[in-house]
Short mmCIF file of C-alpha atoms in Angstrom, two decimals:
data_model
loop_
_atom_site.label_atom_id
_atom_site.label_comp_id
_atom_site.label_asym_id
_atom_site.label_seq_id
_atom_site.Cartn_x
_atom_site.Cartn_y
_atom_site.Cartn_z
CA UNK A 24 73.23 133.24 63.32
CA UNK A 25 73.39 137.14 63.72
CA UNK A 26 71.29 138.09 67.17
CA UNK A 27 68.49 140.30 66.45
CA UNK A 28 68.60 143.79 68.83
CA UNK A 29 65.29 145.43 69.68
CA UNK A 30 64.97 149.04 70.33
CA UNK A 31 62.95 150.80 72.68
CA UNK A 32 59.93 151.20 69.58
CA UNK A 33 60.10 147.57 68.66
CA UNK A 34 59.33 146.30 72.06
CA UNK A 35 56.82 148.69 72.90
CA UNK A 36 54.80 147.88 69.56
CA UNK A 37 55.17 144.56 70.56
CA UNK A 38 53.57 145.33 73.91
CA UNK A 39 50.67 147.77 72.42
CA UNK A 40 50.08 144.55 69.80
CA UNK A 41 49.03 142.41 72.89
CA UNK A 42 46.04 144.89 73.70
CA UNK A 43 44.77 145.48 70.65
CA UNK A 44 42.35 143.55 68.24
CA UNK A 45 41.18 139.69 69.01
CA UNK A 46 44.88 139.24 71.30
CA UNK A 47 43.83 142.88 72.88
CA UNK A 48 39.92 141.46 73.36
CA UNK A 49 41.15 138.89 74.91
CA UNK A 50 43.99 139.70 77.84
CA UNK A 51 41.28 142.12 78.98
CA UNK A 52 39.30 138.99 78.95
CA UNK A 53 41.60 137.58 81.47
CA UNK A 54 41.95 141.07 83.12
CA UNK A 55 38.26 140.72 83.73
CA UNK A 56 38.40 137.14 84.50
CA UNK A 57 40.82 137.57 87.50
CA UNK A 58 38.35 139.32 89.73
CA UNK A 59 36.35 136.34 89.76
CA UNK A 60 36.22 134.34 92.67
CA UNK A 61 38.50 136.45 94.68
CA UNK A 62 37.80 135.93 98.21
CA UNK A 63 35.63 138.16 99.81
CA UNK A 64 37.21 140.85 102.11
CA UNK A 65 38.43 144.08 102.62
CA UNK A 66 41.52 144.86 100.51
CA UNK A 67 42.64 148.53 102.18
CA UNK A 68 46.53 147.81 100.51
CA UNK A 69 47.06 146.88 97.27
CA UNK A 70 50.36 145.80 95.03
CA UNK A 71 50.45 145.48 91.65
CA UNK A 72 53.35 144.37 89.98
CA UNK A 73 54.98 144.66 86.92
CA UNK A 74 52.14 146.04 85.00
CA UNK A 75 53.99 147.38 81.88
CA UNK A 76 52.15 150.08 79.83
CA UNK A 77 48.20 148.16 80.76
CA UNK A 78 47.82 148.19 84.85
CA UNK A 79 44.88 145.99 86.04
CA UNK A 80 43.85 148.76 88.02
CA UNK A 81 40.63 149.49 85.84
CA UNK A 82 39.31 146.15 86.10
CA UNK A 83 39.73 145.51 90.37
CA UNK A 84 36.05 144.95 91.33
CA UNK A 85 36.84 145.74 95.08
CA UNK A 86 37.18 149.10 97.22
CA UNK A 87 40.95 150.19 98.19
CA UNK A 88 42.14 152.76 100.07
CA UNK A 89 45.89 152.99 98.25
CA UNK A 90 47.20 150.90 94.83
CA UNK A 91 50.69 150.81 94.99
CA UNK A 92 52.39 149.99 91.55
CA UNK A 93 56.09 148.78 91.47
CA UNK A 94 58.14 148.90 88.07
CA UNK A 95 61.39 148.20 86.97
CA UNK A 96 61.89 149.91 83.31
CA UNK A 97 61.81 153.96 83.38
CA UNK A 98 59.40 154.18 80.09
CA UNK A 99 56.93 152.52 82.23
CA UNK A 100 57.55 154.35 85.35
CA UNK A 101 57.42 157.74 83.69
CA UNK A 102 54.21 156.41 81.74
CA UNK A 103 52.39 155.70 85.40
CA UNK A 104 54.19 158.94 86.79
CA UNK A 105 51.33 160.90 84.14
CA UNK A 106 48.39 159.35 85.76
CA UNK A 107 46.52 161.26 87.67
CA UNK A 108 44.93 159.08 90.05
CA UNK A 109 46.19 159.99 94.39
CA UNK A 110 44.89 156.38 95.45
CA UNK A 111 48.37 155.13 93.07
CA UNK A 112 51.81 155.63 94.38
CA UNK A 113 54.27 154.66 92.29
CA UNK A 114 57.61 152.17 93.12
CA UNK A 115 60.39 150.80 91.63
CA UNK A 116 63.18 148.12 93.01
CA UNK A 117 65.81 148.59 95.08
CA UNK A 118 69.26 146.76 94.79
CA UNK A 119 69.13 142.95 93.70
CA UNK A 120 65.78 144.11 92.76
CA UNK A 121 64.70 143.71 96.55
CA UNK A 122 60.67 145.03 96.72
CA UNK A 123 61.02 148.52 98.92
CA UNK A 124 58.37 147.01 101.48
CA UNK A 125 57.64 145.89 105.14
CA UNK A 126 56.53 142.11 105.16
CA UNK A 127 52.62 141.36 106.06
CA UNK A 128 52.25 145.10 104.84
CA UNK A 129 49.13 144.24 101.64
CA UNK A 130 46.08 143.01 101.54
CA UNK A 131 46.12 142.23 98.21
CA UNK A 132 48.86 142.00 95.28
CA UNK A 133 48.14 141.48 91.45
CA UNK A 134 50.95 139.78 89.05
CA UNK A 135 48.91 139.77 85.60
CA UNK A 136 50.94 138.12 83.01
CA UNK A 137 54.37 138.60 85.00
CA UNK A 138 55.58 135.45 86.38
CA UNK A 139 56.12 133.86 83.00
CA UNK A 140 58.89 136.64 82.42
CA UNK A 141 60.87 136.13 85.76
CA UNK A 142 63.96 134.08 85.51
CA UNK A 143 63.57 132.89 89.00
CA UNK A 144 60.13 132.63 89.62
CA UNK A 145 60.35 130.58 92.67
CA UNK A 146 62.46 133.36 94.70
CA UNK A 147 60.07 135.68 92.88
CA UNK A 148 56.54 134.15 94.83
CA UNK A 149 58.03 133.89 97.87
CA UNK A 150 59.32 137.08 98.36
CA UNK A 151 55.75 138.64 96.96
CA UNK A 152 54.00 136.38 99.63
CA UNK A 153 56.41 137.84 102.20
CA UNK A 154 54.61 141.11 101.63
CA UNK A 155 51.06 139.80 102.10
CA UNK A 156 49.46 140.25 105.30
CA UNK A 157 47.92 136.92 106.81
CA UNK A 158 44.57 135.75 104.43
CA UNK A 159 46.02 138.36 101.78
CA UNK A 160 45.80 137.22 98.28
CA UNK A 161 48.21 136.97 95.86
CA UNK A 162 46.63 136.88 92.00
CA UNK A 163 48.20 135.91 89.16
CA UNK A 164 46.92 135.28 85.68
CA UNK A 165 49.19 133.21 83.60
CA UNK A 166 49.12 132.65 79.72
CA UNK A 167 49.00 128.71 78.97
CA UNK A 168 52.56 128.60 77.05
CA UNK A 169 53.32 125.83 75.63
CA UNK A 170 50.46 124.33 75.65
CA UNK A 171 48.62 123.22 72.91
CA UNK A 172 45.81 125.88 72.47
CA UNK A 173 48.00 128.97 72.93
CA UNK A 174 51.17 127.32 70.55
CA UNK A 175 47.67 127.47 67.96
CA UNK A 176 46.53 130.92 68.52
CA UNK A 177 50.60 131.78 68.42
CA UNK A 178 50.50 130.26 65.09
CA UNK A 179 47.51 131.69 63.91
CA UNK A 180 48.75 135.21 64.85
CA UNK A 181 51.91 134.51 62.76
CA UNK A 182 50.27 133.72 59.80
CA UNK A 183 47.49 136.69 60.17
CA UNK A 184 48.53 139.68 62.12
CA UNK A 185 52.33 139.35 62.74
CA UNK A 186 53.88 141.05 59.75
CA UNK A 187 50.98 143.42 59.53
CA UNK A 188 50.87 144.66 62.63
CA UNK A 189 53.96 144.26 63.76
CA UNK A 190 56.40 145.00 60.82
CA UNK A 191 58.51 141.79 61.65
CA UNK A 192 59.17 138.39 60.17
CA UNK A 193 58.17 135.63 61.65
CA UNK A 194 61.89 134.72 62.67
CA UNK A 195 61.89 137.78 64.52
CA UNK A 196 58.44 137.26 66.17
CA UNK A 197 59.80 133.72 67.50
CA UNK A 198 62.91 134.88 68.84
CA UNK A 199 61.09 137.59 70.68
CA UNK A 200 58.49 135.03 72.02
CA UNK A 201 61.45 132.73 73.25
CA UNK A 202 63.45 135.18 75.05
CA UNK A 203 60.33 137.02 76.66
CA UNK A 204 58.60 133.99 77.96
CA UNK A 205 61.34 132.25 79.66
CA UNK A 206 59.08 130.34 82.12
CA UNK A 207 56.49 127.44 80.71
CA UNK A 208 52.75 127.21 82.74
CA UNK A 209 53.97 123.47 83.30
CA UNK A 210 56.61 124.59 85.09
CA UNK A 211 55.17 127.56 87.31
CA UNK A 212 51.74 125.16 87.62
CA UNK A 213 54.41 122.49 89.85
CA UNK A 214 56.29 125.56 91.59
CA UNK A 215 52.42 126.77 92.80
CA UNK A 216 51.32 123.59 93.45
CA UNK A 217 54.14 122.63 95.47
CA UNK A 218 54.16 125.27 97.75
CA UNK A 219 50.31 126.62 97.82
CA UNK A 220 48.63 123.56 96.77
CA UNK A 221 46.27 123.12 99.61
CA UNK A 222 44.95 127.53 99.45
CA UNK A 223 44.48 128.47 96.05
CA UNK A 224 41.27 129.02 93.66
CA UNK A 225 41.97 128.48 90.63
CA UNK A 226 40.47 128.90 86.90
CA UNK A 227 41.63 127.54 83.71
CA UNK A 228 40.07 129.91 80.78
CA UNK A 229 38.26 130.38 78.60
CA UNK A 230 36.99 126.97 78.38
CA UNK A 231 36.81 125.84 82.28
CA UNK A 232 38.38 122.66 81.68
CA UNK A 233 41.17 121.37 83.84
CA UNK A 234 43.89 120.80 81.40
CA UNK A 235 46.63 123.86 79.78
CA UNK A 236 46.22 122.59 76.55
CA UNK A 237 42.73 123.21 76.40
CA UNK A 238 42.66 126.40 77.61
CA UNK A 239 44.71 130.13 76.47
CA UNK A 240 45.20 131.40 80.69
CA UNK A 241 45.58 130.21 84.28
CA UNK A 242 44.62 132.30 86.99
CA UNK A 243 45.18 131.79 90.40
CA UNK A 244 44.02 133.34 93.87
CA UNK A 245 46.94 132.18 96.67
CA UNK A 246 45.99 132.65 100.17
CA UNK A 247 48.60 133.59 102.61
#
């Protein structure tokens, strides 16, 4: 079978597609979502990660003195570059895409929809931990693939809004779903678990009961 290339427009209507309409409604959902139950402190240093072309930076329900934002692709570093905002300075990676900062440096750092894309997610946490101060926070909000409730909403946004608003088949819209989440919320659940069982908060959402397949998102407060 002949592999399908993506260019540059493809992938970032894909990415504008998962902010708009019902999908849109809800990742802001989870945007929202994430400030909840965040421990109660003073965050002066904050990370986000990874935030694409939608930064959780409009929905952080605390006071900062300086969000730092690290990226990877240049579309999305010269698409942060034109916000105007002096409280964000702006990073990308260094070599063996090493994070360009002290350890114990932030207070707080935000992975929103992230971790599922990271083909070693393990190395990944640990390394993003390394940058937390002690009692910092690492939060990450997860999407519940493959469980059964999100494989449904997948479907139903295959049959509804795929070729509509995407201008793919559905082939296409699978093969970009398989090779852009490359981590399942089984497996980064254990990884979590295993390491930061015993200080997390977590929330399983939108329906609050403890089980993936019920639910469309994970999110998770770890404290260093």
């Amino acid at each position: 079978m002949k592999k399908i290339k993506y260019s540059y427009s493809d992938k970032k209507k894909y990415e504008e597609y998962q902010y708009k309409g019902l999908i849109g409604w809800l990742m802001k959902y989870d945007h929202q979502m994430l400030e909840k139950n965040l421990p109660k402190k003073k965050y002066s240093k904050v990370l986000e990660i990874g935030p694409g072309f939608h930064t959780h930076i409009d929905y952080v329900s605390h006071d900062y003195d300086n969000y730092y934002i690290i990226e990877k692709e240049k579309d999305k570093l010269i698409f942060h570059k034109k916000i105007k905002n002096n409280k964000i300075k702006l990073f990308t990676y260094k070599k063996n895409n090493k994070m360009p900062f002290k350890k114990n440096f932030f207070d707080r750092i935000i992975m929103c929809h992230v971790l599922e894309h990271i083909n070693d997610p393990e190395k990944f946490i640990i390394e993003a931990i390394s940058k937390l101060k002690k009692k910092g926070v690492l939060s990450l909000a997860l999407p519940t693939d493959p469980a059964f409730l999100w494989r449904m909403g997948r479907l139903f946004s295959k049959i509804f809004f795929v070729k509509k608003k995407q201008n793919i088949s559905n082939i296409e819209y699978d093969y970009l779903n398989a090779i852009d989440h490359v981590n399942s919320i089984f497996s980064l659940h254990h990884i979590i678990n295993y390491y930061y069982g015993h200080n997390k908060i977590e929330s399983y959402l939108p329906f609050r009961i403890k089980a993936f397949d019920l639910n469309l998102f994970y999110n998770v407060h770890i404290i260093k």
